[in-house]
mmCIF file of C-alpha atoms in Angstrom:
data_model
loop_
_atom_site.group_PDB
_atom_site.id
_atom_site.type_symbol
_atom_site.label_atom_id
_atom_site.label_comp_id
_atom_site.label_asym_id
_atom_site.label_seq_id
_atom_site.Cartn_x
_atom_site.Cartn_y
_atom_site.Cartn_z
ATOM 1 C CA MET A 1 0.252 0.263 0.248
ATOM 2 C CA SER A 2 1.219 3.476 -0.865
ATOM 3 C CA THR A 3 2.483 5.549 1.721
ATOM 4 C CA LYS A 4 1.810 8.950 0.119
ATOM 5 C CA ARG A 5 0.017 11.486 1.954
ATOM 6 C CA ASP A 6 -3.661 11.811 0.710
ATOM 7 C CA TYR A 7 -3.665 14.868 -1.905
ATOM 8 C CA TYR A 8 -6.897 16.399 -0.743
ATOM 9 C CA GLU A 9 -5.018 16.691 2.650
ATOM 10 C CA LEU A 10 -2.239 18.143 1.224
ATOM 11 C CA LEU A 11 -3.905 20.820 -0.829
ATOM 12 C CA GLY A 12 -6.094 21.647 2.438
ATOM 13 C CA ILE A 13 -9.421 21.231 0.554
ATOM 14 C CA GLU A 14 -12.480 19.251 0.533
ATOM 15 C CA ARG A 15 -12.753 15.958 -1.704
ATOM 16 C CA SER A 16 -15.927 17.771 -3.592
ATOM 17 C CA ALA A 17 -13.741 20.843 -4.150
ATOM 18 C CA GLY A 18 -14.041 22.384 -7.624
ATOM 19 C CA GLN A 19 -11.449 23.131 -10.088
ATOM 20 C CA ASP A 20 -11.012 26.953 -9.178
ATOM 21 C CA GLU A 21 -10.801 25.742 -5.329
ATOM 22 C CA ILE A 22 -7.777 23.139 -6.637
ATOM 23 C CA ARG A 23 -5.872 26.081 -8.330
ATOM 24 C CA LYS A 24 -6.105 28.680 -5.644
ATOM 25 C CA ALA A 25 -4.917 25.846 -2.896
ATOM 26 C CA PHE A 26 -2.240 25.373 -5.046
ATOM 27 C CA ARG A 27 -1.058 28.470 -5.628
ATOM 28 C CA LYS A 28 -1.337 29.778 -2.178
ATOM 29 C CA LEU A 29 1.227 26.597 -0.738
ATOM 30 C CA ALA A 30 3.340 27.121 -3.992
ATOM 31 C CA ARG A 31 4.194 30.957 -3.199
ATOM 32 C CA GLN A 32 5.315 29.853 0.129
ATOM 33 C CA HIS A 33 7.233 26.421 -0.723
ATOM 34 C CA HIS A 34 8.595 26.825 -4.380
ATOM 35 C CA PRO A 35 12.374 26.009 -4.251
ATOM 36 C CA ASP A 36 13.034 29.512 -5.872
ATOM 37 C CA VAL A 37 11.740 30.973 -2.512
ATOM 38 C CA ASN A 38 13.344 28.694 -0.079
ATOM 39 C CA PRO A 39 16.814 27.857 -1.736
ATOM 40 C CA GLY A 40 18.627 24.941 -0.340
ATOM 41 C CA ASN A 41 15.558 23.790 1.744
ATOM 42 C CA LYS A 42 15.261 20.328 0.729
ATOM 43 C CA GLU A 43 12.294 19.992 2.687
ATOM 44 C CA ALA A 44 10.345 22.879 0.988
ATOM 45 C CA GLU A 45 11.290 21.191 -2.518
ATOM 46 C CA ASP A 46 9.822 18.006 -1.705
ATOM 47 C CA PHE A 47 6.980 19.442 -0.184
ATOM 48 C CA PHE A 48 6.495 21.346 -3.276
ATOM 49 C CA LYS A 49 6.939 18.320 -5.726
ATOM 50 C CA GLU A 50 4.161 16.332 -3.365
ATOM 51 C CA ILE A 51 1.712 19.541 -3.899
ATOM 52 C CA ASN A 52 2.497 19.530 -7.744
ATOM 53 C CA GLU A 53 1.843 16.263 -8.251
ATOM 54 C CA ALA A 54 -1.511 16.412 -6.280
ATOM 55 C CA GLN A 55 -2.661 19.421 -8.454
ATOM 56 C CA GLU A 56 -1.693 17.718 -11.456
ATOM 57 C CA VAL A 57 -3.735 14.550 -10.587
ATOM 58 C CA LEU A 58 -6.677 16.455 -9.210
ATOM 59 C CA SER A 59 -6.960 18.854 -12.229
ATOM 60 C CA ASP A 60 -7.410 15.967 -14.738
ATOM 61 C CA PRO A 61 -10.981 14.453 -14.442
ATOM 62 C CA GLN A 62 -10.081 11.104 -15.616
ATOM 63 C CA ARG A 63 -6.806 10.675 -13.408
ATOM 64 C CA ARG A 64 -8.789 12.248 -10.260
ATOM 65 C CA ALA A 65 -11.730 9.992 -11.039
ATOM 66 C CA ALA A 66 -9.233 7.025 -10.975
ATOM 67 C CA TYR A 67 -7.525 8.617 -7.643
ATOM 68 C CA ASP A 68 -11.020 8.929 -5.808
ATOM 69 C CA ARG A 69 -11.816 5.241 -6.493
ATOM 70 C CA TYR A 70 -8.765 3.648 -5.911
ATOM 71 C CA GLY A 71 -6.356 6.098 -4.141
ATOM 72 C CA HIS A 72 -2.645 6.015 -4.621
ATOM 73 C CA ASP A 73 -2.188 2.446 -5.557
ATOM 74 C CA GLY A 74 -4.313 2.253 -8.422
ATOM 75 C CA PRO A 75 -6.825 -0.540 -9.324
ATOM 76 C CA GLN A 76 -5.465 -4.067 -7.954
ATOM 77 C CA GLY A 77 -6.411 -7.188 -9.697
ATOM 78 C CA GLY A 78 -8.436 -7.444 -12.929
ATOM 79 C CA MET A 79 -7.116 -6.225 -15.969
ATOM 80 C CA GLY A 80 -7.256 -2.203 -15.775
ATOM 81 C CA ASP A 81 -10.164 -0.171 -16.080
ATOM 82 C CA GLY A 82 -8.708 2.030 -19.004
ATOM 83 C CA MET A 83 -7.599 4.879 -17.041
ATOM 84 C CA GLY A 84 -4.024 3.912 -15.884
ATOM 85 C CA GLY A 85 -4.979 0.741 -14.068
ATOM 86 C CA ALA A 86 -2.273 -1.994 -14.857
ATOM 87 C CA SER A 87 -3.230 -5.205 -17.018
ATOM 88 C CA PRO A 88 -1.613 -8.763 -16.185
ATOM 89 C CA PHE A 89 -0.954 -9.057 -19.606
ATOM 90 C CA GLY A 90 1.552 -6.238 -19.121
ATOM 91 C CA ASP A 91 4.020 -8.764 -16.823
ATOM 92 C CA LEU A 92 3.392 -11.958 -19.221
ATOM 93 C CA PHE A 93 4.776 -9.792 -22.432
ATOM 94 C CA ASP A 94 7.613 -8.797 -20.453
ATOM 95 C CA MET A 95 8.350 -12.383 -19.110
ATOM 96 C CA PHE A 96 8.225 -13.770 -22.860
ATOM 97 C CA PHE A 97 9.574 -10.837 -24.955
ATOM 98 C CA GLY A 98 11.545 -8.765 -22.357
ATOM 99 C CA ALA A 99 9.995 -5.696 -23.397
ATOM 100 C CA GLY A 100 10.943 -2.183 -21.536
ATOM 101 C CA SER A 101 9.075 0.837 -21.714
ATOM 102 C CA ASN A 102 12.540 2.914 -22.673
ATOM 103 C CA THR A 103 14.655 0.340 -24.542
ATOM 104 C CA ARG A 104 14.533 -0.213 -28.468
ATOM 105 C CA GLY A 105 16.488 -1.946 -30.678
ATOM 106 C CA GLY A 106 17.392 -5.593 -29.729
ATOM 107 C CA GLY A 107 18.412 -8.176 -32.433
ATOM 108 C CA SER A 108 22.232 -8.656 -33.352
ATOM 109 C CA GLY A 109 22.426 -4.522 -32.950
ATOM 110 C CA GLY A 110 21.977 -4.855 -28.925
ATOM 111 C CA SER A 111 19.702 -2.550 -26.891
ATOM 112 C CA ASN A 112 19.431 1.177 -27.351
ATOM 113 C CA ARG A 113 17.837 2.679 -24.271
ATOM 114 C CA ASP A 114 16.050 6.005 -24.607
ATOM 115 C CA GLY A 115 17.310 8.863 -22.490
ATOM 116 C CA HIS A 116 14.846 9.753 -19.544
ATOM 117 C CA ASP A 117 12.345 12.969 -19.769
ATOM 118 C CA LEU A 118 12.918 15.902 -17.551
ATOM 119 C CA ARG A 119 11.142 18.528 -15.768
ATOM 120 C CA PHE A 120 12.187 21.959 -14.714
ATOM 121 C CA ASP A 121 9.429 24.027 -12.554
ATOM 122 C CA LEU A 122 9.854 27.777 -13.494
ATOM 123 C CA LEU A 123 8.352 30.632 -11.429
ATOM 124 C CA ILE A 124 7.272 33.402 -12.847
ATOM 125 C CA PRO A 125 5.350 37.068 -12.426
ATOM 126 C CA LEU A 126 2.104 37.604 -13.250
ATOM 127 C CA GLU A 127 3.685 40.672 -15.948
ATOM 128 C CA GLU A 128 5.532 38.096 -17.607
ATOM 129 C CA ALA A 129 2.571 35.529 -17.777
ATOM 130 C CA PHE A 130 0.536 38.648 -19.504
ATOM 131 C CA ALA A 131 3.279 39.833 -22.173
ATOM 132 C CA GLY A 132 5.101 36.221 -22.315
ATOM 133 C CA SER A 133 9.302 36.495 -22.235
ATOM 134 C CA ASP A 134 12.364 34.984 -22.767
ATOM 135 C CA LYS A 135 13.631 32.729 -20.033
ATOM 136 C CA THR A 136 17.394 31.647 -19.383
ATOM 137 C CA ILE A 137 17.171 28.543 -17.292
ATOM 138 C CA LYS A 138 20.329 26.245 -16.054
ATOM 139 C CA LEU A 139 19.224 22.621 -16.589
ATOM 140 C CA THR A 140 21.619 19.438 -15.442
ATOM 141 C CA ARG A 141 21.050 16.578 -17.898
ATOM 142 C CA GLN A 142 22.999 13.328 -19.057
ATOM 143 C CA GLU A 143 25.063 14.205 -22.211
ATOM 144 C CA GLY A 144 26.536 11.631 -24.520
ATOM 145 C CA CYS A 145 30.702 11.747 -23.718
ATOM 146 C CA ALA A 146 32.390 13.453 -26.285
ATOM 147 C CA ALA A 147 35.629 11.471 -25.567
ATOM 148 C CA CYS A 148 34.192 7.985 -26.790
ATOM 149 C CA LYS A 149 31.085 9.686 -28.470
ATOM 150 C CA GLY A 150 28.747 7.839 -26.334
ATOM 151 C CA SER A 151 30.038 4.123 -26.865
ATOM 152 C CA GLY A 152 31.491 3.785 -23.520
ATOM 153 C CA ALA A 153 34.790 2.364 -24.682
ATOM 154 C CA LYS A 154 38.247 4.096 -24.147
ATOM 155 C CA PRO A 155 39.038 6.213 -27.230
ATOM 156 C CA GLY A 156 41.028 3.822 -30.005
ATOM 157 C CA SER A 157 38.994 0.814 -28.569
ATOM 158 C CA SER A 158 35.279 -0.426 -29.513
ATOM 159 C CA PRO A 159 32.691 -2.583 -27.404
ATOM 160 C CA THR A 160 32.627 -5.969 -28.316
ATOM 161 C CA ARG A 161 29.384 -8.141 -28.910
ATOM 162 C CA CYS A 162 28.402 -9.943 -25.451
ATOM 163 C CA PRO A 163 29.194 -13.931 -25.827
ATOM 164 C CA GLY A 164 26.679 -14.595 -23.234
ATOM 165 C CA CYS A 165 23.758 -13.651 -25.815
ATOM 166 C CA ASN A 166 25.694 -13.258 -29.336
ATOM 167 C CA GLY A 167 24.565 -9.405 -28.870
ATOM 168 C CA SER A 168 20.844 -9.748 -28.589
ATOM 169 C CA GLY A 169 20.659 -8.282 -25.126
ATOM 170 C CA GLN A 170 18.399 -11.407 -24.024
ATOM 171 C CA VAL A 171 18.748 -14.758 -22.978
ATOM 172 C CA LYS A 172 15.995 -17.277 -23.953
ATOM 173 C CA HIS A 173 15.524 -19.986 -21.034
ATOM 174 C CA VAL A 174 13.200 -23.364 -22.113
ATOM 175 C CA GLN A 175 11.344 -25.108 -18.964
ATOM 176 C CA SER A 176 9.847 -28.496 -19.575
ATOM 177 C CA THR A 177 6.407 -29.227 -17.638
ATOM 178 C CA ILE A 178 4.082 -31.778 -17.705
ATOM 179 C CA LEU A 179 1.921 -29.659 -20.256
ATOM 180 C CA GLY A 180 4.977 -28.979 -22.472
ATOM 181 C CA SER A 181 8.007 -26.701 -22.867
ATOM 182 C CA PHE A 182 7.586 -23.243 -22.021
ATOM 183 C CA ALA A 183 10.430 -20.573 -23.276
ATOM 184 C CA THR A 184 10.729 -17.253 -20.986
ATOM 185 C CA VAL A 185 12.994 -14.596 -22.407
ATOM 186 C CA VAL A 186 14.666 -12.536 -19.930
ATOM 187 C CA PRO A 187 17.562 -9.506 -20.167
ATOM 188 C CA CYS A 188 21.106 -10.880 -20.281
ATOM 189 C CA THR A 189 22.764 -10.312 -17.030
ATOM 190 C CA ARG A 190 26.280 -10.389 -18.401
ATOM 191 C CA CYS A 191 25.889 -7.028 -20.336
ATOM 192 C CA ARG A 192 22.653 -5.915 -18.432
ATOM 193 C CA GLY A 193 20.553 -6.339 -21.715
ATOM 194 C CA GLU A 194 22.865 -3.920 -23.872
ATOM 195 C CA GLY A 195 24.446 -6.477 -25.969
ATOM 196 C CA LEU A 196 27.762 -4.988 -25.821
ATOM 197 C CA ILE A 197 30.371 -5.445 -23.233
ATOM 198 C CA VAL A 198 33.308 -2.836 -22.557
ATOM 199 C CA THR A 199 36.572 -4.215 -21.734
ATOM 200 C CA GLN A 200 38.381 -0.882 -21.737
ATOM 201 C CA PRO A 201 36.020 1.500 -20.425
ATOM 202 C CA CYS A 202 36.532 5.113 -21.192
ATOM 203 C CA GLU A 203 38.131 7.196 -18.677
ATOM 204 C CA THR A 204 35.997 10.319 -18.767
ATOM 205 C CA CYS A 205 32.476 8.346 -18.253
ATOM 206 C CA SER A 206 34.041 5.714 -16.695
ATOM 207 C CA GLY A 207 32.117 3.132 -19.341
ATOM 208 C CA ASN A 208 28.709 4.706 -19.035
ATOM 209 C CA GLY A 209 28.619 6.654 -22.167
ATOM 210 C CA ARG A 210 27.146 9.649 -20.862
ATOM 211 C CA VAL A 211 28.137 12.173 -18.650
ATOM 212 C CA ARG A 212 26.297 14.825 -16.250
ATOM 213 C CA ALA A 213 26.367 18.379 -17.639
ATOM 214 C CA THR A 214 24.994 22.022 -16.623
ATOM 215 C CA ARG A 215 23.533 23.651 -19.558
ATOM 216 C CA GLU A 216 22.041 26.899 -20.198
ATOM 217 C CA ARG A 217 18.910 27.127 -22.045
ATOM 218 C CA THR A 218 16.885 30.091 -23.175
ATOM 219 C CA ILE A 219 13.022 29.251 -23.738
ATOM 220 C CA ARG A 220 9.887 31.307 -24.768
ATOM 221 C CA VAL A 221 7.531 31.481 -22.452
ATOM 222 C CA PRO A 222 4.248 32.313 -24.337
ATOM 223 C CA ALA A 223 1.546 35.024 -23.168
ATOM 224 C CA GLY A 224 -1.159 33.694 -21.178
ATOM 225 C CA VAL A 225 0.299 30.874 -19.357
ATOM 226 C CA ASP A 226 -0.811 30.055 -16.265
ATOM 227 C CA THR A 227 -0.002 27.873 -13.455
ATOM 228 C CA GLY A 228 0.406 24.273 -14.207
ATOM 229 C CA THR A 229 1.239 25.291 -17.839
ATOM 230 C CA SER A 230 3.683 22.591 -19.215
ATOM 231 C CA ILE A 231 5.975 23.648 -22.308
ATOM 232 C CA ARG A 232 7.470 20.738 -24.043
ATOM 233 C CA LEU A 233 10.952 20.809 -25.287
ATOM 234 C CA THR A 234 11.783 17.790 -27.597
ATOM 235 C CA GLY A 235 15.202 16.277 -27.314
ATOM 236 C CA GLU A 236 16.287 18.506 -24.648
ATOM 237 C CA GLY A 237 16.126 15.696 -21.644
ATOM 238 C CA ASP A 238 18.854 13.292 -20.911
ATOM 239 C CA ALA A 239 20.521 11.676 -23.558
ATOM 240 C CA GLY A 240 20.174 7.863 -24.456
ATOM 241 C CA SER A 241 22.678 5.474 -24.378
ATOM 242 C CA ARG A 242 23.839 3.295 -27.206
ATOM 243 C CA GLY A 243 22.421 5.645 -29.600
ATOM 244 C CA GLY A 244 18.978 5.684 -27.954
ATOM 245 C CA ARG A 245 16.534 8.977 -28.326
ATOM 246 C CA GLN A 246 17.203 11.842 -26.148
ATOM 247 C CA GLY A 247 14.574 12.392 -23.627
ATOM 248 C CA ASP A 248 12.150 15.464 -23.677
ATOM 249 C CA LEU A 249 11.827 18.557 -21.073
ATOM 250 C CA TYR A 250 9.089 19.326 -19.749
ATOM 251 C CA ILE A 251 8.983 23.317 -18.241
ATOM 252 C CA VAL A 252 6.037 23.428 -15.611
ATOM 253 C CA ILE A 253 5.066 27.097 -15.374
ATOM 254 C CA ASN A 254 3.947 28.522 -11.817
ATOM 255 C CA VAL A 255 2.606 32.075 -11.828
ATOM 256 C CA ALA A 256 3.585 33.845 -8.740
ATOM 257 C CA GLU A 257 0.513 35.824 -6.599
ATOM 258 C CA HIS A 258 0.402 39.595 -7.812
ATOM 259 C CA ASP A 259 -0.201 42.416 -5.212
ATOM 260 C CA ILE A 260 -2.762 44.205 -7.124
ATOM 261 C CA PHE A 261 -4.428 42.002 -9.749
ATOM 262 C CA LYS A 262 -6.208 38.840 -8.810
ATOM 263 C CA ARG A 263 -6.613 36.417 -11.647
ATOM 264 C CA GLN A 264 -9.758 33.753 -12.291
ATOM 265 C CA GLY A 265 -9.313 31.914 -15.456
ATOM 266 C CA ALA A 266 -8.499 34.693 -18.226
ATOM 267 C CA ASP A 267 -10.085 37.381 -16.334
ATOM 268 C CA LEU A 268 -8.443 40.024 -13.887
ATOM 269 C CA TYR A 269 -9.859 41.733 -10.684
ATOM 270 C CA CYS A 270 -8.185 44.860 -9.016
ATOM 271 C CA GLU A 271 -9.381 47.325 -6.251
ATOM 272 C CA ILE A 272 -8.623 51.308 -6.865
ATOM 273 C CA ASP A 273 -9.074 53.924 -4.676
ATOM 274 C CA VAL A 274 -11.405 57.006 -5.936
ATOM 275 C CA PRO A 275 -11.733 60.398 -4.466
ATOM 276 C CA PHE A 276 -15.110 60.701 -2.780
ATOM 277 C CA THR A 277 -15.491 64.072 -4.856
ATOM 278 C CA THR A 278 -14.967 61.645 -7.932
ATOM 279 C CA MET A 279 -17.238 59.303 -6.652
ATOM 280 C CA ALA A 280 -20.125 62.111 -6.061
ATOM 281 C CA LEU A 281 -19.772 64.479 -9.062
ATOM 282 C CA GLY A 282 -18.355 61.788 -12.063
ATOM 283 C CA SER A 283 -15.162 62.154 -13.666
ATOM 284 C CA THR A 284 -12.722 60.107 -15.930
ATOM 285 C CA ILE A 285 -10.132 58.633 -14.282
ATOM 286 C CA THR A 286 -6.844 56.842 -15.547
ATOM 287 C CA VAL A 287 -6.353 53.093 -14.267
ATOM 288 C CA ASN A 288 -3.006 51.187 -14.507
ATOM 289 C CA THR A 289 -3.333 48.030 -16.021
ATOM 290 C CA LEU A 290 -0.983 45.246 -17.393
ATOM 291 C CA ALA A 291 -1.309 46.380 -20.709
ATOM 292 C CA GLY A 292 -0.516 50.090 -19.697
ATOM 293 C CA ASP A 293 -2.850 52.834 -18.993
ATOM 294 C CA GLU A 294 -6.783 52.876 -19.605
ATOM 295 C CA LYS A 295 -9.224 55.826 -19.042
ATOM 296 C CA LEU A 296 -12.007 54.893 -16.998
ATOM 297 C CA THR A 297 -15.286 56.963 -16.614
ATOM 298 C CA ILE A 298 -16.919 57.268 -13.209
ATOM 299 C CA PRO A 299 -20.638 58.300 -13.370
ATOM 300 C CA ALA A 300 -22.001 60.629 -10.724
ATOM 301 C CA ALA A 301 -23.350 59.314 -7.467
ATOM 302 C CA THR A 302 -21.264 56.098 -7.751
ATOM 303 C CA ARG A 303 -21.039 53.967 -4.439
ATOM 304 C CA THR A 304 -18.145 52.080 -3.224
ATOM 305 C CA GLY A 305 -17.765 48.798 -4.033
ATOM 306 C CA SER A 306 -19.239 49.268 -7.816
ATOM 307 C CA THR A 307 -17.851 47.325 -10.190
ATOM 308 C CA PHE A 308 -16.450 48.363 -13.811
ATOM 309 C CA ARG A 309 -15.262 46.370 -16.678
ATOM 310 C CA ILE A 310 -12.327 47.180 -19.381
ATOM 311 C CA ARG A 311 -12.927 44.851 -22.096
ATOM 312 C CA GLY A 312 -9.830 42.981 -23.567
ATOM 313 C CA LYS A 313 -7.664 43.981 -20.807
ATOM 314 C CA GLY A 314 -7.738 40.492 -18.878
ATOM 315 C CA MET A 315 -5.317 37.528 -19.729
ATOM 316 C CA PRO A 316 -4.749 36.373 -23.573
ATOM 317 C CA ASP A 317 -5.202 33.429 -24.956
ATOM 318 C CA VAL A 318 -2.171 31.093 -24.649
ATOM 319 C CA ASN A 319 -3.129 29.171 -27.973
ATOM 320 C CA GLY A 320 -4.491 32.531 -29.638
ATOM 321 C CA ARG A 321 -7.611 31.106 -30.437
ATOM 322 C CA ARG A 322 -9.934 33.077 -28.174
ATOM 323 C CA PRO A 323 -9.979 37.193 -27.561
ATOM 324 C CA PRO A 324 -8.273 38.017 -24.353
ATOM 325 C CA GLY A 325 -10.599 38.307 -20.750
ATOM 326 C CA GLU A 326 -11.632 41.402 -19.343
ATOM 327 C CA LEU A 327 -10.248 43.442 -16.250
ATOM 328 C CA TYR A 328 -12.714 44.034 -13.922
ATOM 329 C CA VAL A 329 -12.317 47.338 -11.469
ATOM 330 C CA ILE A 330 -13.632 47.927 -8.035
ATOM 331 C CA ALA A 331 -14.077 51.288 -7.198
ATOM 332 C CA ASN A 332 -13.772 52.074 -3.459
ATOM 333 C CA VAL A 333 -14.186 55.762 -1.939
ATOM 334 C CA ALA A 334 -10.795 56.942 -0.642
ATOM 335 C CA VAL A 335 -11.986 59.222 2.204
ATOM 336 C CA PRO A 336 -9.218 61.828 3.160
ATOM 337 C CA THR A 337 -7.672 61.156 6.680
ATOM 338 C CA GLU A 338 -6.412 64.979 7.360
ATOM 339 C CA LEU A 339 -7.970 67.978 6.165
ATOM 340 C CA ASN A 340 -6.819 71.901 6.597
ATOM 341 C CA ASP A 341 -9.308 74.598 8.155
ATOM 342 C CA GLU A 342 -10.557 75.471 4.794
ATOM 343 C CA GLN A 343 -11.362 72.108 3.249
ATOM 344 C CA LYS A 344 -13.362 71.479 6.518
ATOM 345 C CA ARG A 345 -15.397 74.976 6.156
ATOM 346 C CA VAL A 346 -16.082 73.677 2.738
ATOM 347 C CA LEU A 347 -17.119 70.637 3.712
ATOM 348 C CA ARG A 348 -19.428 71.960 6.540
ATOM 349 C CA GLU A 349 -21.197 74.509 3.955
ATOM 350 C CA PHE A 350 -21.780 71.645 1.567
ATOM 351 C CA ALA A 351 -23.140 69.541 4.674
ATOM 352 C CA LEU A 352 -25.592 72.725 5.529
ATOM 353 C CA LEU A 353 -27.058 72.875 1.929
ATOM 354 C CA SER A 354 -27.608 69.027 2.321
ATOM 355 C CA GLY A 355 -29.458 69.745 4.982
ATOM 356 C CA ASP A 356 -27.649 67.923 7.918
ATOM 357 C CA GLU A 357 -28.850 69.772 11.115
ATOM 358 C CA GLY A 358 -25.533 68.534 12.847
ATOM 359 C CA ALA A 359 -23.716 69.927 10.380
ATOM 360 C CA SER A 360 -21.696 72.611 12.649
ATOM 361 C CA ARG A 361 -20.770 70.029 14.728
ATOM 362 C CA LEU A 362 -19.144 68.230 11.794
ATOM 363 C CA GLY A 363 -15.576 66.545 13.166
ATOM 364 C CA GLU A 364 -16.813 66.595 16.803
ATOM 365 C CA GLY A 365 -17.918 63.592 18.548
ATOM 366 C CA ASP A 366 -17.449 60.003 18.492
ATOM 367 C CA LYS A 367 -18.198 59.661 14.933
ATOM 368 C CA GLY A 368 -16.238 62.460 13.570
ATOM 369 C CA PHE A 369 -16.267 64.262 10.424
ATOM 370 C CA ILE A 370 -14.750 61.582 8.656
ATOM 371 C CA GLY A 371 -17.133 58.900 9.396
ATOM 372 C CA LYS A 372 -20.047 60.845 8.350
ATOM 373 C CA VAL A 373 -18.549 61.337 4.977
ATOM 374 C CA MET A 374 -17.712 57.682 4.482
ATOM 375 C CA ASP A 375 -21.303 56.866 5.699
ATOM 376 C CA ALA A 376 -22.657 58.774 3.027
ATOM 377 C CA PHE A 377 -20.934 57.433 0.283
ATOM 378 C CA ARG A 378 -21.787 53.479 1.722
#
């Protein structure tokens, strides 16, 4: 049985949580525990990997349904349910044919093993998610050894065909029973299924044919990405062995929370403070958006908390197939906290003209002048 923690418990959500709740919970935890925020903290790095795995599974309806039904271990017994469940036929094929998920080739040419796919988590600000950006990352991966050209053999020598399997990488065992003879094919233990033996190992890679190297890569992050967006770079993963295919690199995007703008899908929300005189009389103000300054008309007698929509100033569609989202601006009245004597006099006259019998006492008492003005615009 798996010892992994429950995905819902990791994200701190109910099992009935919707996709928005899952995304919000993940973003909140990712911002606190991302490796870039906690450099050198192994515990934070491990926890970030756990919550990222949790949101990937719970964000996929089919994988979530399988997890809700079977948990981490997946369906036990049977022949699979079409959603990742293992079939007993897989073991039978492996036993009789020696098939491997990352192995190609065979026969007299030996075995070519494909390189592993790699994952890189990239944290970016909302501004870069909006406009797109070029990011340079440092990646450590397995690369083909330049000294031996990936063969694993010392320069000037070559690997030899394995005598145990005659270069096939596989050995057949025949067993006689009362039901007849059964043949099983298994990887050759002498050459570890590669079909070749290195008698004089390369000193640079110790006969492995590959070495670890750190490289810089510049990638293009398209506009409109969101947390969980994955960018695949073909052939940028680990190098394969013995001529195997190089793995791929997956860049997984995490968008940091913004101090001003809140994102909901393709739409953005922000709150602004507007002078109470503008809210009362109406005017045109300038609003800062991710796309630049925009003019917004505030009608007269606008109440605090009123929401205005600026079309097309939300997040762009990452695939460019849909129009951009909207920007929703919530206007809150900004009441001055300090007034000079002249400002108070003018506002008292305004109160008298408005029929406020207590205008002469404004600014005194428990409520105070500012409190009364605030109440008037609420």
